[in-house]
Tab-separated table of C-alpha atoms and ligand atoms in Angstrom:
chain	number	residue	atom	x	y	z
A	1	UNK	CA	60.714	-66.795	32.478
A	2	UNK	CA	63.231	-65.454	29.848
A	3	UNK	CA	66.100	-64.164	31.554
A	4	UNK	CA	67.786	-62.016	29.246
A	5	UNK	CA	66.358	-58.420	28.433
A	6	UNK	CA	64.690	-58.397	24.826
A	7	UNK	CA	61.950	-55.855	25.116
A	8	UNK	CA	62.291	-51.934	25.592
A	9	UNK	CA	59.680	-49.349	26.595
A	10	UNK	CA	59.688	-45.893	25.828
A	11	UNK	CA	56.618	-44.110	27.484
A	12	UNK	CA	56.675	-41.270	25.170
A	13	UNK	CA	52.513	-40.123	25.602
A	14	UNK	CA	54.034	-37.128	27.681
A	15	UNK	CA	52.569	-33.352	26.428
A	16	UNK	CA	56.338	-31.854	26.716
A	17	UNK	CA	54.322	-28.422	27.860
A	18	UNK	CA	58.155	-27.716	29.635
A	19	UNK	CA	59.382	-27.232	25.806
A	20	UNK	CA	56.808	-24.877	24.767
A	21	UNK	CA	55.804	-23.989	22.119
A	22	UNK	CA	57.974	-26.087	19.725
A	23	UNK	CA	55.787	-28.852	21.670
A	24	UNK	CA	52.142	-27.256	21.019
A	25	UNK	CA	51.790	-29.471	17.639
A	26	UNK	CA	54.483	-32.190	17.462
A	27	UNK	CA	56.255	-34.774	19.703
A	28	UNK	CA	58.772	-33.277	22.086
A	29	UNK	CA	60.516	-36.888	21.306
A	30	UNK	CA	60.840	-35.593	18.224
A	31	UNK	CA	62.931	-32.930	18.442
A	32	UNK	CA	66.306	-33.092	17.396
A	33	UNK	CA	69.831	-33.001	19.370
A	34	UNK	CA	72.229	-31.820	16.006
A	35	UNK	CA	70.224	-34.174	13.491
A	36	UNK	CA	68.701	-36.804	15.340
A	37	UNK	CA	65.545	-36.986	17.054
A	38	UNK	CA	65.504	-37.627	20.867
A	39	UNK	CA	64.010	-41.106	20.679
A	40	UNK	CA	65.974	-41.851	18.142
A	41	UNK	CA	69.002	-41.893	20.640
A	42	UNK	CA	66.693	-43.496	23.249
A	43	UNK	CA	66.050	-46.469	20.664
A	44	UNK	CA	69.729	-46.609	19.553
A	45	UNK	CA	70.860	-47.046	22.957
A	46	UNK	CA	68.331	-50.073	23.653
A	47	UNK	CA	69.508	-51.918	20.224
A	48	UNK	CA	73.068	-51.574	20.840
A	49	UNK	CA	71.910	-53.252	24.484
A	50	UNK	CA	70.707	-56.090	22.269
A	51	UNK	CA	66.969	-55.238	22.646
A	52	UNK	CA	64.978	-55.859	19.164
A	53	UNK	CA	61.589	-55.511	20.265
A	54	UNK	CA	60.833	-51.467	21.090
A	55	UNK	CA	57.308	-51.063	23.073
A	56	UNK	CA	56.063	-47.046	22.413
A	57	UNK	CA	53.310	-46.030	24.774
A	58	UNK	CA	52.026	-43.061	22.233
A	59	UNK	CA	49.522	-40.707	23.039
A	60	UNK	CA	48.012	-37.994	20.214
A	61	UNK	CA	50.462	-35.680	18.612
A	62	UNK	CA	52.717	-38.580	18.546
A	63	UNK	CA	52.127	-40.195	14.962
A	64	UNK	CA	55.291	-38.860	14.188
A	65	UNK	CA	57.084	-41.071	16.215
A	66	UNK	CA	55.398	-44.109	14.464
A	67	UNK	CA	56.068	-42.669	10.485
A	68	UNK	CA	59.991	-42.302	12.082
A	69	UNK	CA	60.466	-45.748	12.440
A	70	UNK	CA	58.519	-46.835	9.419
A	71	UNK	CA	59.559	-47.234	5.637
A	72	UNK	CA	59.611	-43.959	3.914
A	73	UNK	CA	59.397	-45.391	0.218
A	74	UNK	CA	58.878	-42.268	-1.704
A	75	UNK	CA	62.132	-40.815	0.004
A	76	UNK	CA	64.264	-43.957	0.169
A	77	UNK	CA	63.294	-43.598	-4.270
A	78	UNK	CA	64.170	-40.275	-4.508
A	79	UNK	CA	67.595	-40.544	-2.574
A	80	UNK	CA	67.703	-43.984	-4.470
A	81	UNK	CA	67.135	-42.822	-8.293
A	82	UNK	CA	69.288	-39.735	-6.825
A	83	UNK	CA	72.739	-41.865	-6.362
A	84	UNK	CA	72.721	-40.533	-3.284
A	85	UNK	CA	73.760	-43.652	-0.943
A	86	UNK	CA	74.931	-42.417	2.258
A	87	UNK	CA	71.768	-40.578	2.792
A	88	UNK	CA	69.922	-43.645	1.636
A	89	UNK	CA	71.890	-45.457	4.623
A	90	UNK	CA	70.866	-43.128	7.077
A	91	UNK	CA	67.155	-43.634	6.349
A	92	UNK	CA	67.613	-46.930	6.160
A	93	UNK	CA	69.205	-47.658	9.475
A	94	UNK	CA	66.515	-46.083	11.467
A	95	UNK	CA	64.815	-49.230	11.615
A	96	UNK	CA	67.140	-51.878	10.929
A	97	UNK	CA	65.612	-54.826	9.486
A	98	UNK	CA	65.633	-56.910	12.888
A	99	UNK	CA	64.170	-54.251	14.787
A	100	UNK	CA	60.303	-55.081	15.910
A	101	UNK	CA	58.164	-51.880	16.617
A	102	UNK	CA	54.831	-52.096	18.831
A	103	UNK	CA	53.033	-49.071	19.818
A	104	UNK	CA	50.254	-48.439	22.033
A	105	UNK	CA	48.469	-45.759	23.371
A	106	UNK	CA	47.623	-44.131	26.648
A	107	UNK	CA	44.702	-43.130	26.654
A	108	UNK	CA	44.562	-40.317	29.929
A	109	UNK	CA	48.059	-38.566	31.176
A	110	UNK	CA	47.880	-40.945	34.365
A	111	UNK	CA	51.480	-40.763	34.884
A	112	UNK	CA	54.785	-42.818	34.325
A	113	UNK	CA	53.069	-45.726	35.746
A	114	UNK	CA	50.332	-45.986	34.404
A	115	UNK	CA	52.448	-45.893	31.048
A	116	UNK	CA	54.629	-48.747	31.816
A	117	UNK	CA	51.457	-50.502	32.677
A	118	UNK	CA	49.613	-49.653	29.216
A	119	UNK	CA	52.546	-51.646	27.701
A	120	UNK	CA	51.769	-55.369	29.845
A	121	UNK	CA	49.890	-57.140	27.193
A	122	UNK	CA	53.238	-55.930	24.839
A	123	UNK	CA	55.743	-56.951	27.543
A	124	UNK	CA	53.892	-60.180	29.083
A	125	UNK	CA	55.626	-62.502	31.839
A	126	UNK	CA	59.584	-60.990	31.501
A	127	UNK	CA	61.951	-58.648	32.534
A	128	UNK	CA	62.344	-55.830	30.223
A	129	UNK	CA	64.129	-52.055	29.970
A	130	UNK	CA	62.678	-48.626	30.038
A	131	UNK	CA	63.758	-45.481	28.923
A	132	UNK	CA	62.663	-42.256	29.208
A	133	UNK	CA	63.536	-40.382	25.569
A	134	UNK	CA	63.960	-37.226	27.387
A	135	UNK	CA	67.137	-38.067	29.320
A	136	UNK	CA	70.068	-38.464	26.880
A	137	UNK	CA	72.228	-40.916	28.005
A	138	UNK	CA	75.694	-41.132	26.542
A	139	UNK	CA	77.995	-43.662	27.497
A	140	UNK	CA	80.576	-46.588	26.217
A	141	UNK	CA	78.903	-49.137	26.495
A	142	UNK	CA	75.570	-47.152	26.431
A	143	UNK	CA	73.836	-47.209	30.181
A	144	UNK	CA	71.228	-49.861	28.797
A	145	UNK	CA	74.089	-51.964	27.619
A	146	UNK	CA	75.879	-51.590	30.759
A	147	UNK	CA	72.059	-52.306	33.044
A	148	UNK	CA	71.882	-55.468	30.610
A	149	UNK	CA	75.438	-56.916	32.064
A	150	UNK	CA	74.434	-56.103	35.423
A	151	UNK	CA	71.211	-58.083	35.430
A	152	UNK	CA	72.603	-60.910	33.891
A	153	UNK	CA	73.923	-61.500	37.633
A	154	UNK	CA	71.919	-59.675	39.234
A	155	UNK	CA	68.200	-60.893	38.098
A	156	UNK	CA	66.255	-58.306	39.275
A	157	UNK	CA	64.886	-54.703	38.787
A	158	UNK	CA	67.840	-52.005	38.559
A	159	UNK	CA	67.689	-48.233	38.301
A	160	UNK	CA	70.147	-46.342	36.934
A	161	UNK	CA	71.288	-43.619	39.482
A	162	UNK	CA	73.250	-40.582	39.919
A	163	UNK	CA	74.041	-37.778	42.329
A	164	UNK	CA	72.664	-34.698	42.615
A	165	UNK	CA	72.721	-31.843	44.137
A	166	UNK	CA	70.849	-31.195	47.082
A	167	UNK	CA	68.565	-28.269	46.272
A	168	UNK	CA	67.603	-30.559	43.319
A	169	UNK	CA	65.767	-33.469	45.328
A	170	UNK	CA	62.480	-32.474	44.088
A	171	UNK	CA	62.929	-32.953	40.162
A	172	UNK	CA	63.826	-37.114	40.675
A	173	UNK	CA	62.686	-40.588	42.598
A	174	UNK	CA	65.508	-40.651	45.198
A	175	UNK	CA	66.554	-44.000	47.001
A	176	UNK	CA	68.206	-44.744	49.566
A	177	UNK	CA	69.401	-48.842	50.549
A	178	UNK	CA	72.472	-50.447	51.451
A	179	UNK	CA	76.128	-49.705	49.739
A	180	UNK	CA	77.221	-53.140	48.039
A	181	UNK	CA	80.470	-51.623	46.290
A	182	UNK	CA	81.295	-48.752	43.658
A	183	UNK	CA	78.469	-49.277	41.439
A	184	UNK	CA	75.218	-50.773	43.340
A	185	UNK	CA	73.264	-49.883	45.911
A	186	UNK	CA	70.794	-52.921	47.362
A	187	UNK	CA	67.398	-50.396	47.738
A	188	UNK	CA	65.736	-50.095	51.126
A	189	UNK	CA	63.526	-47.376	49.884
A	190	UNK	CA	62.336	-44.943	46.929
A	191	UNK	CA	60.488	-41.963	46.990
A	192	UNK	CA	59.451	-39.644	44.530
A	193	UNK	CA	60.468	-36.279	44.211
A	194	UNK	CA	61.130	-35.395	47.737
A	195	UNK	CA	61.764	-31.767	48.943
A	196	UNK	CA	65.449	-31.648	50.121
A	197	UNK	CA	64.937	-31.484	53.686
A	198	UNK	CA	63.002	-34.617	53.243
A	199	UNK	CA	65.312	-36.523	51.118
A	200	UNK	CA	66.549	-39.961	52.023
A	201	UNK	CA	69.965	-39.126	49.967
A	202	UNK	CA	70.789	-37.343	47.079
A	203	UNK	CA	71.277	-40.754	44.860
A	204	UNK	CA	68.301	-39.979	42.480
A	205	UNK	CA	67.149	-42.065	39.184
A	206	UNK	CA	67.897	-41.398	35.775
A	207	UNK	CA	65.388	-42.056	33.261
A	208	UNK	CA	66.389	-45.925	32.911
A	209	UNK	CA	65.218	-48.965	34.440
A	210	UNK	CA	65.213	-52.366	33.898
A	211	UNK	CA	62.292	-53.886	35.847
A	212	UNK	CA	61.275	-57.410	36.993
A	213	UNK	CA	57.456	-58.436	35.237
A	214	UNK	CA	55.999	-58.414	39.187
A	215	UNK	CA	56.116	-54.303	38.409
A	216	UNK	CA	52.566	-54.647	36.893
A	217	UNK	CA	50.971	-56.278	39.266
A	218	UNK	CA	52.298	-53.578	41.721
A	219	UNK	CA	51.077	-50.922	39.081
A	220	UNK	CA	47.942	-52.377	39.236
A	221	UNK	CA	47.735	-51.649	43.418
A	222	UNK	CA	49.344	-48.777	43.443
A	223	UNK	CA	47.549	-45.301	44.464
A	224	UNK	CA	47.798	-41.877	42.840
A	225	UNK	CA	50.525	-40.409	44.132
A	226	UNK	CA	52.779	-37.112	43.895
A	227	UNK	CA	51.352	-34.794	41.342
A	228	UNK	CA	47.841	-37.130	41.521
A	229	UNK	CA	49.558	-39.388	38.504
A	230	UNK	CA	50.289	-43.084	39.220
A	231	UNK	CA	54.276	-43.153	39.460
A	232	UNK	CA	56.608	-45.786	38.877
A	233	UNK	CA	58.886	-44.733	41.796
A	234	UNK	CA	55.554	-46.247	44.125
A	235	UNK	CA	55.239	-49.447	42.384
A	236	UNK	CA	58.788	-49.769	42.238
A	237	UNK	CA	58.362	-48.795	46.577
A	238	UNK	CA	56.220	-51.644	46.580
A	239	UNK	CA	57.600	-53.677	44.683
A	240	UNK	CA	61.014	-53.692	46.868
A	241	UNK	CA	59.006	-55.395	49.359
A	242	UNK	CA	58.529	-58.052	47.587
A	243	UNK	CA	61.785	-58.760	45.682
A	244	UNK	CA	64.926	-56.757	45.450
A	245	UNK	CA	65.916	-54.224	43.952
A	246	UNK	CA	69.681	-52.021	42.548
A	247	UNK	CA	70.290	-48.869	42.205
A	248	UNK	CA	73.155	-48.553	39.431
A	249	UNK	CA	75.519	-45.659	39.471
A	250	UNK	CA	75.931	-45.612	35.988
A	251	UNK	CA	79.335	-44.892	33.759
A	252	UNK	CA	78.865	-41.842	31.558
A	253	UNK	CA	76.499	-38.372	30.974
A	254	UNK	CA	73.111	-37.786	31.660
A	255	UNK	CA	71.350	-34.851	29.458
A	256	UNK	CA	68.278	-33.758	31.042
A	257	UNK	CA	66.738	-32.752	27.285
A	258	UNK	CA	63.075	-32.195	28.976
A	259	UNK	CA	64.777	-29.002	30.115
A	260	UNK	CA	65.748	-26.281	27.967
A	261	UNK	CA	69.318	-25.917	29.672
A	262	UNK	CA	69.992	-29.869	29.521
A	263	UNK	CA	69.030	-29.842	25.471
A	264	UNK	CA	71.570	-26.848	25.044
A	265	UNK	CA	74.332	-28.508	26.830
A	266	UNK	CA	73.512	-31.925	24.810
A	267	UNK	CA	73.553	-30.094	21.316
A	268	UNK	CA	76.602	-28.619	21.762
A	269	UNK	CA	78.515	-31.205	23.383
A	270	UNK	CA	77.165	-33.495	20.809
A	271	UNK	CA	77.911	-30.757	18.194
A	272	UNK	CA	81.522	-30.784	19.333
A	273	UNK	CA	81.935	-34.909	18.605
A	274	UNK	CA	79.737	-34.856	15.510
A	275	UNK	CA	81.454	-36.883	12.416
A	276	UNK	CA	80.763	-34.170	9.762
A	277	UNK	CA	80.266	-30.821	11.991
A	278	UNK	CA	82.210	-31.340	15.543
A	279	UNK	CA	85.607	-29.961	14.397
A	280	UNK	CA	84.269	-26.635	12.624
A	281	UNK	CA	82.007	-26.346	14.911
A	282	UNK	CA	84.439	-26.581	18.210
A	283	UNK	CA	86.711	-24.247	16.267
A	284	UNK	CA	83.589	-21.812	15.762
A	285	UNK	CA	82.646	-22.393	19.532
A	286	UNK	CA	86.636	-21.423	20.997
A	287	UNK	CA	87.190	-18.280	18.367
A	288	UNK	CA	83.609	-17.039	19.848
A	289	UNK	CA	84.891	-17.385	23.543
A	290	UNK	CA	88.329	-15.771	22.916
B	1	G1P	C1	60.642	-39.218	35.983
B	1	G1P	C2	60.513	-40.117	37.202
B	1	G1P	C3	61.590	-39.763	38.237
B	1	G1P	C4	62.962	-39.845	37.590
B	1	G1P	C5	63.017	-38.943	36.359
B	1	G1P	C6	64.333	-39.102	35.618
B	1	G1P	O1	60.299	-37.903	36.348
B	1	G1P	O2	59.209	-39.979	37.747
B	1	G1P	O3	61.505	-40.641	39.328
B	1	G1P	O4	63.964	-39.473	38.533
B	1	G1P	O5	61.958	-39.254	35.444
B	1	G1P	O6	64.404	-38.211	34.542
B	1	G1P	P1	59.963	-36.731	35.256
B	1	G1P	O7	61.287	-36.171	34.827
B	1	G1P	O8	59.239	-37.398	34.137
B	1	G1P	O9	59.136	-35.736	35.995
């Protein structure tokens, strides 16, 4: 079995009917934090983690997505014939030229599960990373890259954690396990979206995961659960049975940009470091507050 993370999966079939409308007709992935597109961070973060092989589990309303990471010849002509390089850079790099793109759909809204288990024949016999688009993560080294390191001791499923506050329990799988140090947590137990007086801890998972291949055979077992969808936190409850499992308490901020609130606070903290904008823009945001 390869033991080094290669393969990413972003689940990305989701109707985003918490955005709406902007998310009636197009992907919610595709909506943009300053000038980049959601899964556009999401894949960024994987590639700088050394993953070259990106798994999308699409669902309709998603071509989008797919014409993203593809060639756009008539535009990289015009910005070509044009002179005008740095743009021509930009398109370019969305896809650099040793990034592989798969895509498959999901056919029924089955849940997060059910996703990560439309992407098997993609994924096959190895450990791989998934992230879910909607959670921003911004870090140095990004949270994947930082996952990567850990499983190259670790050599098993991690899931990058955080806490949160009580009263908010119900929006995330929570785990609970044994304290190792700082950073990881050996899992005794995961449960999805808990109500807080039922919570084993307030230690709940971000949208990123890197998970061992025995995860689809649990998939495969594992019941409808909370909200009647087939949810990775089960498997993943199974699966701990079986093998272990870390929780990471990962370095850096977590945007929760399936929320309206979390995409503010992401496009105007990322306003505020942006190359060509930030500075006017953090001037424009401090005269407005005075
Ligand atoms: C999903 C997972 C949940 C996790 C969360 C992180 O929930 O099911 O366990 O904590 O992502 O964002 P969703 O936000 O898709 O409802």
């Amino acid at each position: 079995m390869n033991t080094r993370i290669l393969k990413a999966v972003f689940p990305i079939a989701g109707l985003g009917s918490r955005f709406l409308p902007a998310t009636k007709a197009s992907a919610k992935e595709m909506l943009p934090v300053v000038d980049k597109p959601l899964i556009q961070y999401a894949v960024e973060e994987a590639y700088e983690a050394g993953i070259r092989h990106m798994v999308f589990v699409t669902g309709r309303t998603k071509r989008s997505v797919e014409d993203h990471f593809d060639t756009a010849y008539e535009l990289e002509n015009e910005l070509e014939q044009a002179g005008k390089t740095e743009l021509l850079k930009i398109a370019r790099g969305i896809s650099p030229d040793d990034m592989v793109c798969s895509y498959v759909r999901q056919p029924r809204a089955l849940g997060l599960g059910h996703a990560v288990l439309c992407a098997e024949h993609l994924v096959g016999q190895e450990p791989f990373a998934v992230l879910l688009a909607d959670d921003l993560m911004v870090g140095q080294p990004s949270i994947t890259a930082q996952m990567v390191q850990q499983f190259a001791t670790l050599q098993a499923s991690i899931l990058a954690v955080q806490d949160v506050p009580l009263d908010q329990t119900n929006r995330y799988g929570i785990v609970s396990g044994t304290t190792l140090d700082a950073q990881l947590t050996q899992l005794s137990g995961i449960v999805e979206k808990p109500a807080p007086a039922d919570a084993p801890s307030t230690l709940a998972v971000a949208g990123r995961y890197i998970l061992m291949p025995r995860i689809f055979e649990e998939l495969k077992t594992t019941p409808k659960g909370a909200g009647g969808e087939i949810q990775l936190t089960d498997a993943i409850a199974q699966l701990l049975s079986k093998e272990k499992v870390f929780a990471y308490r990962y370095h850096g901020t977590r945007y929760d940009c399936g929320s309206k609130l979390g995409f503010l606070q992401a496009t105007v903290d990322l306003g505020e470091h942006h190359p060509q904008v930030g500075a006017e823009f953090s001037s424009w945001l401090a005269q407005r507050q005075s």
